[in-house]
Coordinates of C-alpha atoms and ligand atoms in Angstrom, one line a residue:
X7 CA 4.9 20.6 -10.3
X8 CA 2.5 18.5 -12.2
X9 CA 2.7 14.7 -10.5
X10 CA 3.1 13.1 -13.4
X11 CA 6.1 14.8 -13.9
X12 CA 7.4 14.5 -10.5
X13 CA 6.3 10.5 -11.0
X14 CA 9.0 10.5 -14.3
X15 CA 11.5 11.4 -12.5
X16 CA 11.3 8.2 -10.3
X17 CA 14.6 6.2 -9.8
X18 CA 14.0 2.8 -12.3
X19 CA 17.6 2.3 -13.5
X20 CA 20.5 1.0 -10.8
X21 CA 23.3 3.3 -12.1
X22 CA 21.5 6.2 -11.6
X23 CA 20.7 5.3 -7.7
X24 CA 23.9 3.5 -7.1
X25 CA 25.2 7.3 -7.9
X26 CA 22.6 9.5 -5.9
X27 CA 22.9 7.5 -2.6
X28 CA 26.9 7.0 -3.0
X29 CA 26.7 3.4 -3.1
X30 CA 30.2 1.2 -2.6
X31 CA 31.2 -1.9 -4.6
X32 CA 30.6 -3.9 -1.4
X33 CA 26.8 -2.7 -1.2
X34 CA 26.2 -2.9 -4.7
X35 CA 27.3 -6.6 -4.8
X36 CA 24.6 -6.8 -2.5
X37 CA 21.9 -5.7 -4.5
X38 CA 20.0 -7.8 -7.2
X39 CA 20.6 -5.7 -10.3
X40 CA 18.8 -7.9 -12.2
X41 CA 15.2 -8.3 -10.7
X42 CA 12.0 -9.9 -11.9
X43 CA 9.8 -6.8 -9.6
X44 CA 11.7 -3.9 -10.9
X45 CA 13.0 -0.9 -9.4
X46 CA 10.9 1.9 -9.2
X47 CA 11.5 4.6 -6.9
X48 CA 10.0 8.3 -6.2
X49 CA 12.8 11.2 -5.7
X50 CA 11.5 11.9 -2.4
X51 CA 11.7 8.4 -0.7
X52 CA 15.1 8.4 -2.0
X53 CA 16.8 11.6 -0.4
X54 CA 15.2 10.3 2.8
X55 CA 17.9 7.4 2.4
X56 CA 21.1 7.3 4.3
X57 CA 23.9 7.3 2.0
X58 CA 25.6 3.9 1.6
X59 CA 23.7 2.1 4.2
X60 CA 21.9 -1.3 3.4
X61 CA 20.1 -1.0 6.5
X62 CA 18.2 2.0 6.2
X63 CA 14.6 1.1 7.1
X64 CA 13.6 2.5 3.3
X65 CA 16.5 1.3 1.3
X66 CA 15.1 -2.2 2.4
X67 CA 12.0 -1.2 1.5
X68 CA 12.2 -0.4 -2.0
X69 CA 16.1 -1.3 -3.4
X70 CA 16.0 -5.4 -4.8
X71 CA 18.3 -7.2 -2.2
X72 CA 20.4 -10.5 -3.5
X73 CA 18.2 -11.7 -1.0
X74 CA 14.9 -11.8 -2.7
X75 CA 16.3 -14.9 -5.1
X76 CA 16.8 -17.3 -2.0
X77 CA 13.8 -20.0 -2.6
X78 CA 12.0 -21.1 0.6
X79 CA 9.3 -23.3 -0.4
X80 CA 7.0 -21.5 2.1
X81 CA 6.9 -18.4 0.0
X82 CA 4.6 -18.8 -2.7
X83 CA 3.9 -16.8 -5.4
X84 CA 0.0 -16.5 -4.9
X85 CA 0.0 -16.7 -0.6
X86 CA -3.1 -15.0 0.0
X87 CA -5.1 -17.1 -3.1
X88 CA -6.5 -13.7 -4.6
X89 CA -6.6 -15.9 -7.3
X90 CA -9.5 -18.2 -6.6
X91 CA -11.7 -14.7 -5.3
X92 CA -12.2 -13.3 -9.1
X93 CA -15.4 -12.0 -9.8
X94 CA -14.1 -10.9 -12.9
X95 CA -10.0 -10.3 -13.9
X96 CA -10.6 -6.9 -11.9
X97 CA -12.8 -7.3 -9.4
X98 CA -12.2 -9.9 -6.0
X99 CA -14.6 -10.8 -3.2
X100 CA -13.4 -12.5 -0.2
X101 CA -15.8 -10.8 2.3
X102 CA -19.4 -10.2 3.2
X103 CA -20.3 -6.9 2.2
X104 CA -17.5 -5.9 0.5
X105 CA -15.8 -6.0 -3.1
X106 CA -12.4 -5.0 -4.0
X107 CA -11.4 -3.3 -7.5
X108 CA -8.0 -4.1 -8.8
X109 CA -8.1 -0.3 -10.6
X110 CA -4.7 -0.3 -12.2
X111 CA -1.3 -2.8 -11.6
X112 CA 0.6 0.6 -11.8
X113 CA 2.1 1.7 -8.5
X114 CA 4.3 4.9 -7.5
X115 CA 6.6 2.6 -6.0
X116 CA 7.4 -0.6 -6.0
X117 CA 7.8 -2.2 -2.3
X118 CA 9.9 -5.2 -1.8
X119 CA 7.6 -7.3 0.0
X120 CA 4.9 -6.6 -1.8
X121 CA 2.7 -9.8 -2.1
X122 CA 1.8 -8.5 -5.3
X123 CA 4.7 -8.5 -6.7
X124 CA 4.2 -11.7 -8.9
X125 CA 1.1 -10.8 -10.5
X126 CA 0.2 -9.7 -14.5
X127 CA -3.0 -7.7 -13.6
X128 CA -5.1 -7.4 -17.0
X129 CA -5.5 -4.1 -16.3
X130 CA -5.9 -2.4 -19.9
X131 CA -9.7 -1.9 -20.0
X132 CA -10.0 1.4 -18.1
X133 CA -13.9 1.6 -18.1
X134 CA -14.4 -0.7 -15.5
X135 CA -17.7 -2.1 -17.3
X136 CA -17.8 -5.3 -16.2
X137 CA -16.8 -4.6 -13.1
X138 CA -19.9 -2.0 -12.6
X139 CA -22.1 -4.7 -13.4
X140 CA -21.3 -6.9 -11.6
X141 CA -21.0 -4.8 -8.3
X142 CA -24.7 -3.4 -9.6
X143 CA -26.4 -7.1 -10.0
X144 CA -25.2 -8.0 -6.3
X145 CA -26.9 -5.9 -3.4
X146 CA -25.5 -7.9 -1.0
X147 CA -22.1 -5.1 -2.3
X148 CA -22.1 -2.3 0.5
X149 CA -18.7 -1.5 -0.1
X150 CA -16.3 -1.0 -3.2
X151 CA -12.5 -1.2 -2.4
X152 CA -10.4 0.5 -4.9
X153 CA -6.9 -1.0 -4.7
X154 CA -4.2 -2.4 -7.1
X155 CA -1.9 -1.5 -7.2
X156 CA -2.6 2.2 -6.6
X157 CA -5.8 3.5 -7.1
X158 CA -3.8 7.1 -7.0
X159 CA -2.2 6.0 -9.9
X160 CA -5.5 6.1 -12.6
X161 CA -5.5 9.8 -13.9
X162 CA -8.7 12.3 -12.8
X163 CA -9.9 11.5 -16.1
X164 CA -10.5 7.8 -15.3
X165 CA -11.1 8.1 -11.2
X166 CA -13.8 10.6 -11.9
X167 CA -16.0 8.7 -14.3
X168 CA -15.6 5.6 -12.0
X169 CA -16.6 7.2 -8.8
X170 CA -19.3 9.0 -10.8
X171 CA -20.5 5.8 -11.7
X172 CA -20.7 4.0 -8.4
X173 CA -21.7 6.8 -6.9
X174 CA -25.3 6.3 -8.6
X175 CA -25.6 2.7 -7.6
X176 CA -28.0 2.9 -4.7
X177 CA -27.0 -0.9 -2.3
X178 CA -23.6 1.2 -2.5
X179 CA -22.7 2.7 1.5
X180 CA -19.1 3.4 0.9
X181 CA -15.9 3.7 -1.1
X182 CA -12.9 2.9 0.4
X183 CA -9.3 3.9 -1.0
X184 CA -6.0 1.7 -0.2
X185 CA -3.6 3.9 -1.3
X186 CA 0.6 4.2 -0.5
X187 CA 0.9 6.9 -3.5
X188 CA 1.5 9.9 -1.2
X189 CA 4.5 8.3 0.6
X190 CA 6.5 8.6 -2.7
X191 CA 4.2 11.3 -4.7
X192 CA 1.9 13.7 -2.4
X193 CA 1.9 16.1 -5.1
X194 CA -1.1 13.4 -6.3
X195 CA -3.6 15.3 -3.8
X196 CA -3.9 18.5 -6.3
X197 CA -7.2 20.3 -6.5
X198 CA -8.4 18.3 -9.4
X199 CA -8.6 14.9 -7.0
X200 CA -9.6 17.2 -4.0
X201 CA -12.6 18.0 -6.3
X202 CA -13.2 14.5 -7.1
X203 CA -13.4 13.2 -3.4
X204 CA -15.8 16.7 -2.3
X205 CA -19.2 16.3 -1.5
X206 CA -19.4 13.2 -2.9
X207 CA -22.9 11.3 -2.2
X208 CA -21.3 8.6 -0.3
X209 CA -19.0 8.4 2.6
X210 CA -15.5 7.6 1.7
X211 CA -12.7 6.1 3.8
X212 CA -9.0 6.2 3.0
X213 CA -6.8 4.0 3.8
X214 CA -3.1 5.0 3.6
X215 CA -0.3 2.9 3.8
X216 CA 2.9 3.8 5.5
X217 CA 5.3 1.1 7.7
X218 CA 8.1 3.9 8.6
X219 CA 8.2 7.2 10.3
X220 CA 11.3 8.1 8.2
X221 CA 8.6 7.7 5.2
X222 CA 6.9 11.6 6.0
X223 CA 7.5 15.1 5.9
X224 CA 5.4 17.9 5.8
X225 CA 3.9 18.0 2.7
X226 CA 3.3 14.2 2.8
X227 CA 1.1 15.2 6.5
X228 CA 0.1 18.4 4.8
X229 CA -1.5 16.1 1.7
X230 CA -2.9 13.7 3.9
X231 CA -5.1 16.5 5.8
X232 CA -6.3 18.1 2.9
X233 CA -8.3 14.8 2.6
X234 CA -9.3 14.8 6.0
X235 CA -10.8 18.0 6.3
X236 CA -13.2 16.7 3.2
X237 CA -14.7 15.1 6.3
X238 CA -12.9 11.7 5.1
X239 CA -11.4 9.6 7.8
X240 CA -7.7 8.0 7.1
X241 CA -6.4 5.4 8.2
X242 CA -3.4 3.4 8.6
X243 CA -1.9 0.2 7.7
X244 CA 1.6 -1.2 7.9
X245 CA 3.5 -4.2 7.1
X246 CA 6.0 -5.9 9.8
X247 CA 9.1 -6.0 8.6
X248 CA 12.5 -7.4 9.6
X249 CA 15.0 -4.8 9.6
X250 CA 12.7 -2.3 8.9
X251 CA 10.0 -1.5 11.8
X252 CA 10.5 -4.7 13.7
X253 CA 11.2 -3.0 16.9
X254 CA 9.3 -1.2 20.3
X255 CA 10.4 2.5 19.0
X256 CA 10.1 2.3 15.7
X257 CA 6.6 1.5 15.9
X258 CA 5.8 4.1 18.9
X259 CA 7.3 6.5 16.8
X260 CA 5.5 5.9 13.9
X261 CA 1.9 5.3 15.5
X262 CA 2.1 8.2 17.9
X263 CA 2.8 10.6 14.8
X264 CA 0.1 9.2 13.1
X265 CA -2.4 9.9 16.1
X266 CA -1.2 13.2 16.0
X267 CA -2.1 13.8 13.1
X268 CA -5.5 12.5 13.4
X269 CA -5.0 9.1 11.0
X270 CA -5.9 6.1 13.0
X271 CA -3.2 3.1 12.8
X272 CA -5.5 0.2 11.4
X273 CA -3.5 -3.1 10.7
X274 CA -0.2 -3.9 11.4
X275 CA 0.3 -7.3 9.0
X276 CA 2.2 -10.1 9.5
X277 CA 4.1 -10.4 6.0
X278 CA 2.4 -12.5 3.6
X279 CA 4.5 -15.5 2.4
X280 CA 5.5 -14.1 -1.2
X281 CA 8.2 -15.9 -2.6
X282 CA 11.3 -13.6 -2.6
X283 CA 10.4 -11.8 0.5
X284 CA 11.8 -14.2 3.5
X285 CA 14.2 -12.4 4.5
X286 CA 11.8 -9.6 5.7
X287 CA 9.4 -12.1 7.9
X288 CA 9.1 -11.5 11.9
X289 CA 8.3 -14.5 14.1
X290 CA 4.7 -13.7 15.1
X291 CA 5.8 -14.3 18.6
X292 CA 7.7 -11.8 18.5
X293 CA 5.2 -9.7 16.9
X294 CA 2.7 -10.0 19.7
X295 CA 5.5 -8.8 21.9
X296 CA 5.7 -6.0 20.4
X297 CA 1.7 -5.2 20.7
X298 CA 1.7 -5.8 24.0
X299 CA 4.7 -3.7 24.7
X300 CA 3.1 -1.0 22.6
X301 CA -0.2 -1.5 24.5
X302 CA 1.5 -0.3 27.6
X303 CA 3.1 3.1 26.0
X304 CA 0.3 4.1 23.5
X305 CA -3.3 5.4 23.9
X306 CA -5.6 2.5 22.7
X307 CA -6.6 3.9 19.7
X308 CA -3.1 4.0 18.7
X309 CA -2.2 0.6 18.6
X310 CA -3.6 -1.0 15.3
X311 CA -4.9 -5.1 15.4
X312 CA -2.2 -7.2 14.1
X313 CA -3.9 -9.5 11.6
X314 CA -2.3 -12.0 9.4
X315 CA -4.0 -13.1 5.5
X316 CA -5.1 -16.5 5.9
X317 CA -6.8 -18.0 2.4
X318 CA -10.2 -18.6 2.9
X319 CA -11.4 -17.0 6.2
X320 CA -14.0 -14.8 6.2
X321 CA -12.0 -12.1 7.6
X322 CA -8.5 -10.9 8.2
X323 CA -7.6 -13.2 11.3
X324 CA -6.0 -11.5 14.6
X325 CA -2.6 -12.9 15.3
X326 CA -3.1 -14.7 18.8
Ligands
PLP19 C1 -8.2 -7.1 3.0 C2 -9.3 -7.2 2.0 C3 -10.5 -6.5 2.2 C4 -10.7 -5.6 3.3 O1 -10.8 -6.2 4.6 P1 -11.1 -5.3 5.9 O2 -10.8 -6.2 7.0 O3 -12.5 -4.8 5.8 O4 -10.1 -4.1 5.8 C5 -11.5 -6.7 1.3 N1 -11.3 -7.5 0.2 C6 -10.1 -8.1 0.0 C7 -10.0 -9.0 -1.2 C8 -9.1 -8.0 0.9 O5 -7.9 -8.7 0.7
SF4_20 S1 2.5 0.4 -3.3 FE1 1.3 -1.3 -2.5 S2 0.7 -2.5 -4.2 FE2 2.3 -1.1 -4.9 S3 4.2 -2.3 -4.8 FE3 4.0 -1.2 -2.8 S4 2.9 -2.6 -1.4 FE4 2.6 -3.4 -3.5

């Protein structure tokens, strides 16, 4: 199936979930019905859901808890002050060396925590013009990030010219993809991307984004190594999340799968401070615990640097 079409057939309306996962009264008192991120959910992250169980690890990823509308004046709605790293409305740069692309605000889910999850992106201008410029007047650019959002979300028609285009400007070494569409839609990977990503003239690195094992199957691994054998290396990155992956197994489970399937865990980040998202924050203490714990089961490779967002470094900071 085409994955547009699979991508309509997302969950977005609360009677229609509350129905598929058999939802009581009690549990649907629980859940904000009402909320200011909407629901958006792929088929196939649903069916992976317990029935009735407000602590599956990706019900509380992706269904609005009551939860989100407690107000701790910690968590802000702009935490990691993207804000004040505009280039232009699209395009951010915090770092040396590289640039990140705001391609689309359209996602194929949307995650609870999400520190984007306040934002209007101005995203309607789908030529990326400006943005081209700019990354073309500043050499000191070796590296264009394509984010959002979900880069995965743009159609072939609009990746393809975009890629084309930074593909002939020369200071340019890499692209990079951030990407969490193939946890909800791996159908995305069809052979019009494949051909888009194939023999292109510079190295690309992909960047997937996963925090669950309960989040895969075999068509999701099966999607991922179709990119891989393109010669592009995947990562990993993962949020810490109470409830969710907070815990020695969980994350064994989920890095160990990953090395097996040749995608190297990355990051593992401490939440950022988005307002409506307390209730899934992990004392950092407790998240070096864990690393250390997971240092002594794991094979180095597989244990990704646990970095925090902290405005106005010149880097992600390791949590210490
Ligand atoms: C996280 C981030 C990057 C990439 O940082 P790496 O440490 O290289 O993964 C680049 N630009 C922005 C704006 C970011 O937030
Ligand atoms: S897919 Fe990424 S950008 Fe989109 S809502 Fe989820 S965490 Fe946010």
């Amino acid at each position: 199936m085409n994955w547009r079409t699979v991508l309509r057939q997302n969950f977005v309306k609360f009677p229609d979930l509350a129905a598929f996962l058999e939802l009581s009264q009690e549990s649907l008192d629980a859940i904000d019905q009402n909320p200011r991120f909407s629901l958006n959910l792929p088929r196939r992250l649903a069916e992976k859901m317990a029935k009735n169980c407000l602590t599956d690890p990706l019900f509380l990823q992706f269904v609005p808890l009551k939860k989100e509308l407690i107000v701790d004046p910690s968590f802000t709605l702009d935490p990691v002050k993207d804000s004040t790293f505009q280039l232009t409305d699209k395009l951010l740069k915090k770092y040396e060396g590289r640039a990140l692309v705001i391609a689309t605000s359209a996602c194929a889910m949307h995650c609870r925590f999400c520190f984007r999850k306040n934002f209007d992106y101005q995203t309607e201008d789908k030529t990326f013009a400006h943005e081209l410029d700019v990354i073309k007047n500043n050499p000191t650019i070796e590296e264009v990030i394509l984010s959002g959002g979900d880069p995965l979300s743009l159609s072939d028609e609009v990746l393809g010219p975009l890629l084309e285009k930074l593909s002939q400007i020369s200071h340019l070494k890499r692209i990079r993809f951030h990407s969490r569409f193939l946890m909800g839609i791996p159908e995305r990977v069809d052979d019009g991307f494949l051909s888009l990503l194939r023999d292109y003239p510079k190295q690309i690195w992909f960047i997937n984004h996963a925090n669950h094992l309960n989040e895969f199957d075999d068509e999701i691994w099966k999607a991922l190594k179709s990119i891989q054998k393109l010669g592009i290396p995947i990562l990993n990155q993962a949020v810490l999340l109470a409830g969710v992956n907070d815990n020695h197994d969980t994350l064994k489970a989920l890095f160990s799968s990953l090395v097996d399937n040749g995608i190297t865990p990355y990051y593992l980040h401490q939440l950022d401070e988005v307002q409506g998202s307390s209730h899934f924050k992990v004392d950092p203490k407790e998240g070096l615990k864990l690393i250390s714990s997971l240092m002594g089961s794991l094979s180095g490779y597989a244990v990704p640097k646990y970095v925090q967002e902290i405005p106005n470094r010149s880097s992600k900071t390791v949590v210490s």
